[in-house]
Amino acid sequence: MSEIRVRIAPSPTGDLHVGTAYIGLFNYCFAKKNNGVFILRVEDTDRLRSRRQYEDRIYEGLQWLGLSYDEGPDVGGPYGPYRQSERGEIYREHCAKLVEAGKAYPCFCSAETLEAIRKETREKGGAGGYDKRCKALSPEDVQRRIAAGDPHVIRLDVPADGECVIQDELFGEVRYPYSQIDDQVLLKSDGMPTYHLANVVDDHLMKISHVIRGEDWLPSTPKHILLYEYFGWTAPTWVHIPLLLNPDRSKMSKRKNPTSVFYYRDAGFLPEALLNYLATIGYRRPGVEDEMFSLSEMISDFDLKNVRLGGSVFDAQKLKWMSGRYIRETLSDDALWARFKEWRLGDAFFRRLMPLIHERLETLGDMMERCHFLFEREVVVDMDDLPPKGRSAEDVVLALQCLLWEFEGQDDWSPEGIRAAIEDVTAFMDWKVRDMTGILFRVMTGGKVGPPLFESMALMGKDMSRERIRSVVEVIGLPGKKKLKKLEESFKNRPAKNEETS
Ligand code: GLU
């Protein structure tokens, strides 16, 4: 059998998601069990949303978890570069070959035309896809328009009839009629590839033998299979893994659970407990009763067919229980102390903490009173005390929800960045900044006195700060869906700050 090569391919558009760790775990175990190679590829073709700092967080998070990869952007390897933004020419060349072979075609339709087509095909009862009108352009027309610099994309020519049959290792045979599949854009008008083109070209060139990824990519697989066929390549083995779920069995979302790996790190969960917990909810070790096992034990008898198909419910309470077992059963006192130092009781954290408390101490013994909240997984907030004068609990929850939306896209987690975000939200809500910071102070610290808010939030970290807000929102409860949707729309479409003042 040829070499086993698997990969994870996260996009650096946010902090490392628990779901990426989950898929990473299966890829890692499969590679190690089969003397294979585990690869990290950074899929950063979305220029608007990709950030270098998030790429660094991918490295940081995987390292914390102990999921080390054999090839990747920061460690190199024989099939690099492993960062898609450095592979533009490769995608363009491959796409040109498809156009030459008549398997893809340039499309010059404007956004308005596309919208009109979508509406029309939907009205006719179709899936709302593109109607292939540019495929009918004569070669001369196409040449003339390209020479004239007309903006265009390249689309995949998906057959109008027939169906795609996916042979999936876990889901078995899955069929999709081609009529449901749009002529996918492969190359955007700026010459950048879309996910589908880049992903397939790279998986082929990087000699990926098994694509092990989340179930949410299953509907994209027919496009990928078609690309393999059109290029004349052998497709990898498909393995789609059921997604992580919230306890109510909806797809795991940041509304109901913290989803960033860094929240779990900063809240003081042990990485081996997080991995073990992810393994137990997604994987069944036949004949093994105890749910507590190490990564090397999991690798020793790893088999993809033992992945659970029923969906894996992520329950933070159970994770806490697992983490407790690790702390009690696997660590000596010395080892525990070493973990504390790695976590928050080390020089690096305390050096950042000193300026915040220095001016506020009379004796060394006052320290914990001033900053206990930075070392607590959660704080108790007096909900009755939250609303400022003239505001209701619902006003508070709406304001906090806007802050959560704002922080979601917040790249700058410095005190200044946090201040700007809070001011932006208060301007939108027409609140006094002081009222908002008063609430946030209580949400972050559980009390009324302590070091400055923005600096404390910066030190606490983005994920922990967001989780404190999220848990208060959850306790107070959000208003009905309709009201929330309306708020979200007006918040997200609000005029930019400089437009407001001009
Ligand atoms: N870039 C995709 C993601 O963000 C990769 C999906 C795949 O593994 O094909 O998850």
Coordinates of C-alpha atoms and ligand atoms in Angstrom, one line a residue:
M1 CA 0.0 0.0 0.0
S2 CA 1.3 3.5 -0.8
E3 CA 2.2 5.9 2.0
I4 CA -0.5 7.2 4.2
R5 CA -0.5 11.0 4.1
V6 CA -3.2 13.0 5.8
R7 CA -3.7 16.6 6.5
I8 CA -5.7 19.2 8.3
A9 CA -6.3 22.4 6.4
P10 CA -7.6 25.2 8.7
S11 CA -8.2 28.7 7.4
P12 CA -6.6 31.4 9.6
T13 CA -9.7 33.4 10.0
G14 CA -10.2 33.0 13.8
D15 CA -8.8 31.3 16.8
L16 CA -8.2 27.6 16.6
H17 CA -11.6 25.9 16.9
V18 CA -12.2 22.9 19.1
G19 CA -13.6 21.2 15.9
T20 CA -10.3 21.6 14.2
A21 CA -8.6 20.0 17.2
Y22 CA -11.2 17.2 17.0
I23 CA -10.5 16.5 13.3
G24 CA -6.8 16.9 13.9
L25 CA -6.9 14.2 16.5
F26 CA -8.4 11.7 14.1
N27 CA -5.9 12.6 11.4
Y28 CA -3.0 12.4 13.8
C29 CA -4.0 9.0 15.2
F30 CA -4.6 7.6 11.8
A31 CA -1.2 8.8 10.5
K32 CA 0.7 7.6 13.6
K33 CA -1.0 4.2 13.6
N34 CA -0.1 3.6 10.0
N35 CA 3.4 5.0 10.0
G36 CA 2.1 7.8 7.9
V37 CA 2.6 11.5 7.6
F38 CA 0.5 14.2 9.3
I39 CA 0.5 17.5 7.5
L40 CA -0.7 21.0 8.3
R41 CA -1.7 23.1 5.4
V42 CA -2.9 26.7 5.9
E43 CA -5.8 27.6 3.6
D44 CA -5.5 31.4 3.5
T45 CA -7.0 32.2 0.1
D46 CA -9.7 34.3 1.6
R47 CA -7.6 37.5 1.6
L48 CA -10.2 39.6 3.4
R49 CA -10.6 37.3 6.4
S50 CA -7.2 35.6 6.7
R51 CA -4.8 37.0 9.3
R52 CA -1.2 36.1 9.9
Q53 CA -1.8 36.3 13.7
Y54 CA -4.5 33.6 13.4
E55 CA -2.0 31.4 11.6
D56 CA 0.4 31.8 14.5
R57 CA -2.4 30.8 16.8
I58 CA -2.9 27.6 14.8
Y59 CA 0.7 26.7 15.5
E60 CA 0.4 27.7 19.1
G61 CA -2.8 25.7 19.7
L62 CA -1.6 22.5 18.0
Q63 CA 1.6 22.7 20.0
W64 CA -0.3 23.1 23.2
L65 CA -2.4 20.1 22.4
G66 CA 0.6 18.0 21.4
L67 CA -0.6 17.4 17.9
S68 CA 2.7 17.8 16.2
Y69 CA 2.8 17.7 12.4
D70 CA 5.5 16.3 10.1
E71 CA 5.1 18.9 7.3
G72 CA 3.7 22.4 7.5
P73 CA 4.4 26.1 6.7
D74 CA 6.6 26.5 9.8
V75 CA 8.4 23.2 9.6
G76 CA 8.7 22.8 5.9
G77 CA 8.6 19.5 3.9
P78 CA 9.0 18.1 0.4
Y79 CA 5.7 19.3 -1.0
G80 CA 5.7 23.0 0.1
P81 CA 4.9 25.7 0.2
Y82 CA 2.2 24.7 2.7
R83 CA 0.5 28.1 2.8
Q84 CA -1.9 28.5 0.0
S85 CA -1.4 32.2 -0.5
E86 CA 2.1 31.3 -1.8
R87 CA 0.8 28.8 -4.4
G88 CA -1.3 31.2 -6.6
E89 CA 0.6 30.4 -9.8
I90 CA 0.1 26.6 -9.3
Y91 CA -3.7 27.1 -9.1
R92 CA -3.8 29.4 -12.1
E93 CA -1.8 27.0 -14.2
H94 CA -4.1 24.1 -13.3
C95 CA -7.2 26.1 -13.9
A96 CA -5.9 27.1 -17.3
K97 CA -5.5 23.4 -18.2
L98 CA -9.2 22.8 -17.3
V99 CA -10.3 25.7 -19.5
E100 CA -8.2 24.4 -22.3
A101 CA -9.8 20.9 -21.9
G102 CA -13.3 22.5 -22.0
K103 CA -14.0 21.4 -18.3
A104 CA -14.1 25.0 -17.0
Y105 CA -15.0 28.3 -18.7
P106 CA -14.7 32.0 -18.1
C107 CA -17.8 33.8 -16.9
F108 CA -18.3 37.5 -17.2
C109 CA -21.6 37.9 -15.5
S110 CA -21.9 40.8 -13.1
A111 CA -23.2 40.4 -9.5
E112 CA -26.6 41.9 -10.6
T113 CA -26.9 39.5 -13.5
L114 CA -26.1 36.6 -11.2
E115 CA -28.7 37.7 -8.7
A116 CA -31.3 37.9 -11.5
I117 CA -30.4 34.5 -12.8
R118 CA -30.6 33.0 -9.3
K119 CA -34.0 34.5 -8.8
E120 CA -35.2 33.2 -12.2
T121 CA -33.9 29.7 -11.8
R122 CA -35.4 29.5 -8.3
E123 CA -38.8 30.7 -9.6
K124 CA -38.7 27.9 -12.1
G125 CA -38.2 25.5 -9.2
G126 CA -34.5 24.9 -9.6
A127 CA -31.7 25.1 -7.0
G128 CA -30.9 28.7 -7.9
G129 CA -27.7 27.9 -9.6
Y130 CA -25.9 29.5 -12.5
D131 CA -27.5 28.9 -15.9
K132 CA -24.2 28.4 -17.8
R133 CA -24.9 31.3 -20.2
C134 CA -21.3 32.2 -20.5
K135 CA -20.4 28.7 -21.5
A136 CA -22.2 29.4 -24.8
L137 CA -20.0 32.4 -25.7
S138 CA -18.0 31.8 -28.8
P139 CA -14.2 31.4 -28.4
E140 CA -13.7 34.7 -30.3
D141 CA -16.0 36.6 -27.9
V142 CA -14.2 35.2 -25.0
Q143 CA -10.8 36.1 -26.4
R144 CA -12.0 39.6 -27.2
R145 CA -13.5 40.2 -23.7
I146 CA -10.4 38.9 -22.0
A147 CA -8.2 41.0 -24.1
A148 CA -10.3 44.0 -23.3
G149 CA -9.7 43.3 -19.6
D150 CA -13.4 42.4 -18.8
P151 CA -13.5 41.1 -15.2
H152 CA -14.3 37.4 -15.1
V153 CA -14.2 34.3 -13.0
I154 CA -13.6 30.7 -14.1
R155 CA -16.4 28.3 -13.4
L156 CA -16.4 24.5 -13.2
D157 CA -18.6 22.9 -15.9
V158 CA -20.8 20.6 -13.8
P159 CA -22.8 18.1 -15.9
A160 CA -26.5 19.0 -16.0
D161 CA -27.7 15.4 -15.5
G162 CA -26.6 12.3 -13.7
E163 CA -25.4 11.9 -10.2
C164 CA -22.2 11.8 -8.2
V165 CA -21.6 8.8 -6.0
I166 CA -19.3 9.3 -3.1
Q167 CA -17.8 6.2 -1.4
D168 CA -17.2 7.4 2.1
E169 CA -15.4 5.2 4.6
L170 CA -17.9 6.2 7.4
F171 CA -21.0 7.3 5.6
G172 CA -20.9 4.6 3.0
E173 CA -22.4 5.5 -0.4
V174 CA -23.7 9.0 -0.6
R175 CA -25.3 10.3 -3.8
Y176 CA -25.8 13.8 -5.0
P177 CA -27.7 14.6 -8.3
Y178 CA -25.5 17.0 -10.4
S179 CA -28.6 19.1 -11.0
Q180 CA -28.3 20.3 -7.4
I181 CA -24.7 21.4 -7.9
D182 CA -23.8 24.8 -9.1
D183 CA -21.1 25.6 -11.7
Q184 CA -18.7 26.4 -8.9
V185 CA -16.3 29.4 -9.3
L186 CA -12.8 28.0 -9.3
L187 CA -10.8 31.2 -9.8
K188 CA -12.1 34.5 -8.6
S189 CA -11.8 37.7 -10.7
D190 CA -8.7 38.7 -8.8
G191 CA -7.0 35.5 -9.9
M192 CA -7.2 33.9 -6.5
P193 CA -8.5 30.3 -6.3
T194 CA -11.6 29.4 -4.3
Y195 CA -11.4 26.7 -1.6
H196 CA -12.5 23.9 -3.9
L197 CA -9.8 24.4 -6.6
A198 CA -7.0 25.0 -4.1
N199 CA -8.0 22.2 -1.8
V200 CA -8.1 19.6 -4.6
V201 CA -4.9 20.7 -6.4
D202 CA -3.0 20.7 -3.1
D203 CA -4.4 17.4 -1.9
H204 CA -3.2 15.9 -5.1
L205 CA 0.2 17.6 -5.3
M206 CA 0.8 16.9 -1.6
K207 CA 0.0 13.2 -2.2
I208 CA -2.8 13.1 0.4
S209 CA -4.1 9.5 0.6
H210 CA -7.1 10.0 2.9
V211 CA -9.1 13.2 3.3
I212 CA -10.4 13.0 6.9
R213 CA -12.5 16.1 7.5
G214 CA -15.8 17.3 9.0
E215 CA -19.1 16.1 7.8
D216 CA -20.0 19.7 6.7
W217 CA -17.7 19.2 3.7
L218 CA -19.6 16.2 2.4
P219 CA -21.8 18.4 0.1
S220 CA -18.7 19.9 -1.4
T221 CA -17.2 16.5 -2.2
P222 CA -19.0 16.0 -5.6
K223 CA -17.3 19.2 -6.9
H224 CA -14.0 17.7 -5.7
I225 CA -14.6 14.4 -7.2
L226 CA -15.5 16.1 -10.5
L227 CA -12.2 18.0 -10.4
Y228 CA -10.2 14.8 -9.8
E229 CA -12.0 13.3 -12.8
Y230 CA -11.4 16.3 -15.0
F231 CA -7.7 16.5 -14.1
G232 CA -7.4 12.7 -14.7
W233 CA -6.2 12.1 -11.1
T234 CA -7.1 9.4 -8.6
A235 CA -9.2 10.8 -5.8
P236 CA -8.1 10.2 -2.2
T237 CA -10.2 8.0 0.2
W238 CA -13.0 10.1 1.7
V239 CA -13.6 10.0 5.4
H240 CA -16.1 12.4 6.7
I241 CA -16.4 12.7 10.5
P242 CA -19.7 13.7 12.2
L243 CA -19.6 17.1 13.7
L244 CA -19.4 18.1 17.3
L245 CA -22.7 19.0 18.8
N246 CA -24.1 21.2 21.5
P247 CA -25.8 19.3 24.3
D248 CA -29.2 20.1 22.6
R249 CA -27.7 18.3 19.5
S250 CA -27.4 21.4 17.4
K251 CA -24.1 22.0 15.6
M252 CA -21.5 23.1 18.2
S253 CA -21.6 26.9 18.2
K254 CA -20.2 29.7 20.2
R255 CA -23.6 30.6 21.3
K256 CA -23.8 27.6 23.6
N257 CA -20.1 26.6 24.3
P258 CA -16.8 28.3 24.1
T259 CA -15.4 27.0 20.8
S260 CA -11.8 28.4 20.9
V261 CA -9.1 25.9 22.1
F262 CA -7.5 28.9 23.9
Y263 CA -10.5 29.3 26.1
Y264 CA -9.9 25.8 27.5
R265 CA -6.2 26.5 27.8
D266 CA -6.7 29.8 29.6
A267 CA -9.4 28.4 31.9
G268 CA -6.9 25.8 33.1
F269 CA -8.0 22.6 31.4
L270 CA -5.2 20.1 30.8
P271 CA -4.5 19.6 27.1
E272 CA -4.3 15.8 27.5
A273 CA -7.8 15.9 29.2
L274 CA -9.2 17.9 26.3
L275 CA -7.9 15.5 23.7
N276 CA -9.0 12.5 25.7
Y277 CA -12.5 14.0 26.1
L278 CA -12.7 14.7 22.4
A279 CA -11.6 11.1 21.7
T280 CA -14.2 9.6 24.0
I281 CA -17.1 11.5 22.5
G282 CA -16.1 10.7 19.0
Y283 CA -14.5 7.4 19.2
R284 CA -15.2 4.0 20.8
R285 CA -12.3 1.8 21.8
P286 CA -13.7 -1.8 21.5
G287 CA -13.2 -3.8 24.7
V288 CA -11.9 -0.8 26.7
E289 CA -14.1 0.2 29.6
D290 CA -12.2 3.1 31.1
E291 CA -12.8 6.3 29.2
M292 CA -9.5 7.7 30.4
F293 CA -6.7 6.8 28.0
S294 CA -3.6 8.5 26.6
L295 CA -3.0 9.5 23.0
S296 CA -0.5 6.7 22.6
E297 CA -3.0 4.2 23.8
M298 CA -5.5 5.6 21.4
I299 CA -3.0 5.3 18.6
S300 CA -2.1 1.7 19.5
D301 CA -5.4 0.3 18.4
F302 CA -6.8 3.1 16.3
D303 CA -9.2 2.2 13.5
L304 CA -11.4 4.6 11.6
K305 CA -14.3 2.2 11.8
N306 CA -14.6 2.9 15.5
V307 CA -15.4 6.6 15.0
R308 CA -18.9 7.2 16.4
L309 CA -21.5 8.0 13.8
G310 CA -24.3 9.2 16.0
G311 CA -22.8 12.7 16.5
S312 CA -20.6 13.7 19.4
V313 CA -22.1 15.9 22.0
F314 CA -19.6 18.3 23.6
D315 CA -20.5 18.8 27.2
A316 CA -18.3 21.2 29.1
Q317 CA -19.3 19.6 32.5
K318 CA -18.0 16.2 31.4
L319 CA -14.8 17.7 30.1
K320 CA -14.4 19.3 33.5
W321 CA -14.8 15.9 35.1
M322 CA -12.2 14.4 32.8
S323 CA -9.8 17.2 33.5
G324 CA -10.3 16.6 37.3
R325 CA -9.4 13.0 36.8
Y326 CA -6.2 13.9 35.0
I327 CA -5.2 16.3 37.7
R328 CA -5.9 13.8 40.5
E329 CA -4.8 10.6 38.9
T330 CA -1.8 11.5 36.7
L331 CA 0.0 14.4 38.3
S332 CA 2.4 14.4 41.3
D333 CA 2.4 17.5 43.4
D334 CA 5.6 18.6 41.6
A335 CA 4.1 18.0 38.2
L336 CA 1.0 19.9 39.2
W337 CA 3.1 22.9 40.3
A338 CA 4.9 22.7 37.0
R339 CA 1.5 22.9 35.2
F340 CA 0.5 26.0 37.3
K341 CA 3.7 27.7 36.3
E342 CA 3.2 26.9 32.6
W343 CA -0.4 28.2 32.9
R344 CA -0.6 31.5 34.8
L345 CA 1.7 31.3 37.7
G346 CA 4.9 31.9 35.7
D347 CA 7.1 34.9 35.1
A348 CA 5.6 35.8 31.8
F349 CA 2.1 36.3 33.2
F350 CA 3.2 37.9 36.4
R351 CA 5.4 40.4 34.6
R352 CA 2.3 41.6 32.7
L353 CA 0.2 41.6 35.9
M354 CA 2.6 43.7 38.0
P355 CA 1.8 47.1 36.4
L356 CA -1.9 46.5 37.0
I357 CA -1.7 45.9 40.7
H358 CA 1.5 47.7 41.7
E359 CA -0.2 51.0 42.6
R360 CA -3.1 49.3 44.4
L361 CA -1.3 47.4 47.1
E362 CA -0.5 48.2 50.7
T363 CA 0.9 44.8 51.6
L364 CA 1.8 41.8 49.4
G365 CA -1.1 40.1 51.1
D366 CA -3.5 42.3 49.1
M367 CA -2.5 40.8 45.8
M368 CA -5.1 38.0 45.5
E369 CA -8.0 40.3 46.5
R370 CA -7.1 42.6 43.6
C371 CA -6.7 40.1 40.9
H372 CA -8.3 36.8 41.9
F373 CA -10.6 36.9 38.8
L374 CA -7.6 36.5 36.5
F375 CA -7.0 33.0 38.0
E376 CA -10.6 31.8 38.2
R377 CA -12.3 29.7 35.6
E378 CA -15.5 31.5 36.3
V379 CA -16.7 34.3 38.5
V380 CA -20.1 34.8 40.3
V381 CA -21.9 37.8 38.9
D382 CA -24.8 39.4 40.8
M383 CA -27.3 39.8 37.9
D384 CA -29.6 42.1 39.9
D385 CA -26.8 44.5 40.2
L386 CA -26.0 44.7 36.5
P387 CA -28.4 47.1 34.9
P388 CA -27.4 50.8 35.2
K389 CA -30.0 53.4 36.1
G390 CA -32.8 53.5 33.7
R391 CA -31.9 50.3 31.9
S392 CA -33.5 46.9 32.1
A393 CA -32.0 43.4 32.1
E394 CA -33.0 43.1 28.5
D395 CA -31.1 46.3 27.6
V396 CA -28.1 44.8 29.3
V397 CA -28.3 41.5 27.4
L398 CA -28.7 43.2 24.1
A399 CA -25.7 45.4 24.7
L400 CA -23.6 42.4 25.8
Q401 CA -24.7 40.5 22.7
C402 CA -23.6 43.4 20.5
L403 CA -20.3 43.3 22.3
L404 CA -19.9 39.6 21.6
W405 CA -20.5 40.2 17.9
E406 CA -18.0 43.0 17.9
F407 CA -15.4 41.0 19.7
E408 CA -15.9 38.1 17.3
G409 CA -14.1 40.0 14.6
Q410 CA -11.8 41.9 16.9
D411 CA -8.1 41.2 15.9
D412 CA -6.6 43.8 18.2
W413 CA -6.9 42.6 21.8
S414 CA -4.7 45.4 23.3
P415 CA -6.3 47.7 25.9
E416 CA -6.7 50.3 23.2
G417 CA -8.4 47.9 20.8
I418 CA -10.8 46.8 23.5
R419 CA -11.6 50.4 24.4
A420 CA -12.3 51.2 20.8
A421 CA -14.6 48.2 20.4
I422 CA -16.5 49.1 23.5
E423 CA -16.9 52.7 22.5
D424 CA -18.1 51.6 19.1
V425 CA -20.8 49.4 20.6
T426 CA -21.9 52.1 23.1
A427 CA -22.2 54.6 20.3
F428 CA -24.4 52.2 18.4
M429 CA -26.6 51.5 21.4
D430 CA -26.7 55.1 22.4
W431 CA -25.3 54.3 25.8
K432 CA -22.9 56.1 28.0
V433 CA -19.5 54.4 27.9
R434 CA -19.4 54.5 31.7
D435 CA -22.6 52.5 32.0
M436 CA -21.2 49.8 29.7
T437 CA -17.8 49.6 31.4
G438 CA -19.6 49.4 34.8
I439 CA -21.4 46.3 33.6
L440 CA -18.4 44.8 32.0
F441 CA -16.3 45.3 35.1
R442 CA -18.8 43.2 37.1
V443 CA -19.0 40.6 34.3
M444 CA -15.2 40.2 34.2
T445 CA -14.3 40.4 37.9
G446 CA -17.5 39.4 39.7
G447 CA -17.0 42.5 41.9
K448 CA -16.8 46.3 41.8
V449 CA -13.2 47.1 42.6
G450 CA -10.0 46.0 40.9
P451 CA -7.4 47.0 38.3
P452 CA -8.4 48.9 35.1
L453 CA -10.9 47.1 33.0
F454 CA -9.3 47.3 29.5
E455 CA -5.9 46.2 30.8
S456 CA -7.5 43.4 32.8
M457 CA -9.4 42.1 29.8
A458 CA -6.3 42.2 27.6
L459 CA -4.4 40.2 30.2
M460 CA -7.3 37.8 30.7
G461 CA -7.4 37.1 27.0
K462 CA -10.0 37.4 24.4
D463 CA -11.5 34.0 24.8
M464 CA -11.9 34.1 28.5
S465 CA -13.3 37.6 28.3
R466 CA -15.9 36.5 25.7
E467 CA -16.8 33.5 27.7
R468 CA -17.6 35.6 30.8
I469 CA -19.9 37.8 28.7
R470 CA -21.4 34.8 27.0
S471 CA -22.3 33.1 30.2
V472 CA -24.0 36.2 31.6
V473 CA -26.0 36.5 28.3
E474 CA -27.0 32.8 28.7
V475 CA -28.1 33.3 32.3
I476 CA -30.2 36.5 31.6
G477 CA -31.5 34.9 28.3
L478 CA -31.7 36.5 24.9
P479 CA -35.0 37.9 23.5
G480 CA -36.9 36.1 20.8
K481 CA -35.2 35.2 17.5
K482 CA -37.0 37.9 15.5
K483 CA -35.9 40.7 17.7
L484 CA -32.3 39.3 17.8
K485 CA -32.1 39.0 14.1
K486 CA -33.3 42.6 13.7
L487 CA -30.7 43.8 16.1
E488 CA -27.9 41.8 14.5
E489 CA -28.8 43.2 11.1
S490 CA -28.8 46.8 12.2
F491 CA -25.7 46.2 14.2
K492 CA -23.7 44.6 11.4
N493 CA -24.9 47.1 8.8
R494 CA -24.4 50.2 11.0
P495 CA -22.5 53.0 9.3
A496 CA -18.7 52.9 9.8
K497 CA -17.5 55.3 12.4
N498 CA -15.9 57.8 10.0
E499 CA -19.1 57.9 7.9
E500 CA -21.1 58.8 11.0
T501 CA -19.0 61.9 11.8
S502 CA -18.7 63.2 8.3
Ligands
GLU1 N1 -10.1 25.1 4.8 C1 -11.1 24.1 5.1 C2 -11.5 24.4 6.6 O1 -11.3 25.5 7.0 C3 -10.6 22.7 4.9 C4 -11.6 21.7 4.8 C5 -11.0 20.4 4.3 O2 -10.4 19.7 5.1 O3 -11.1 20.1 3.1 O4 -11.9 23.5 7.3

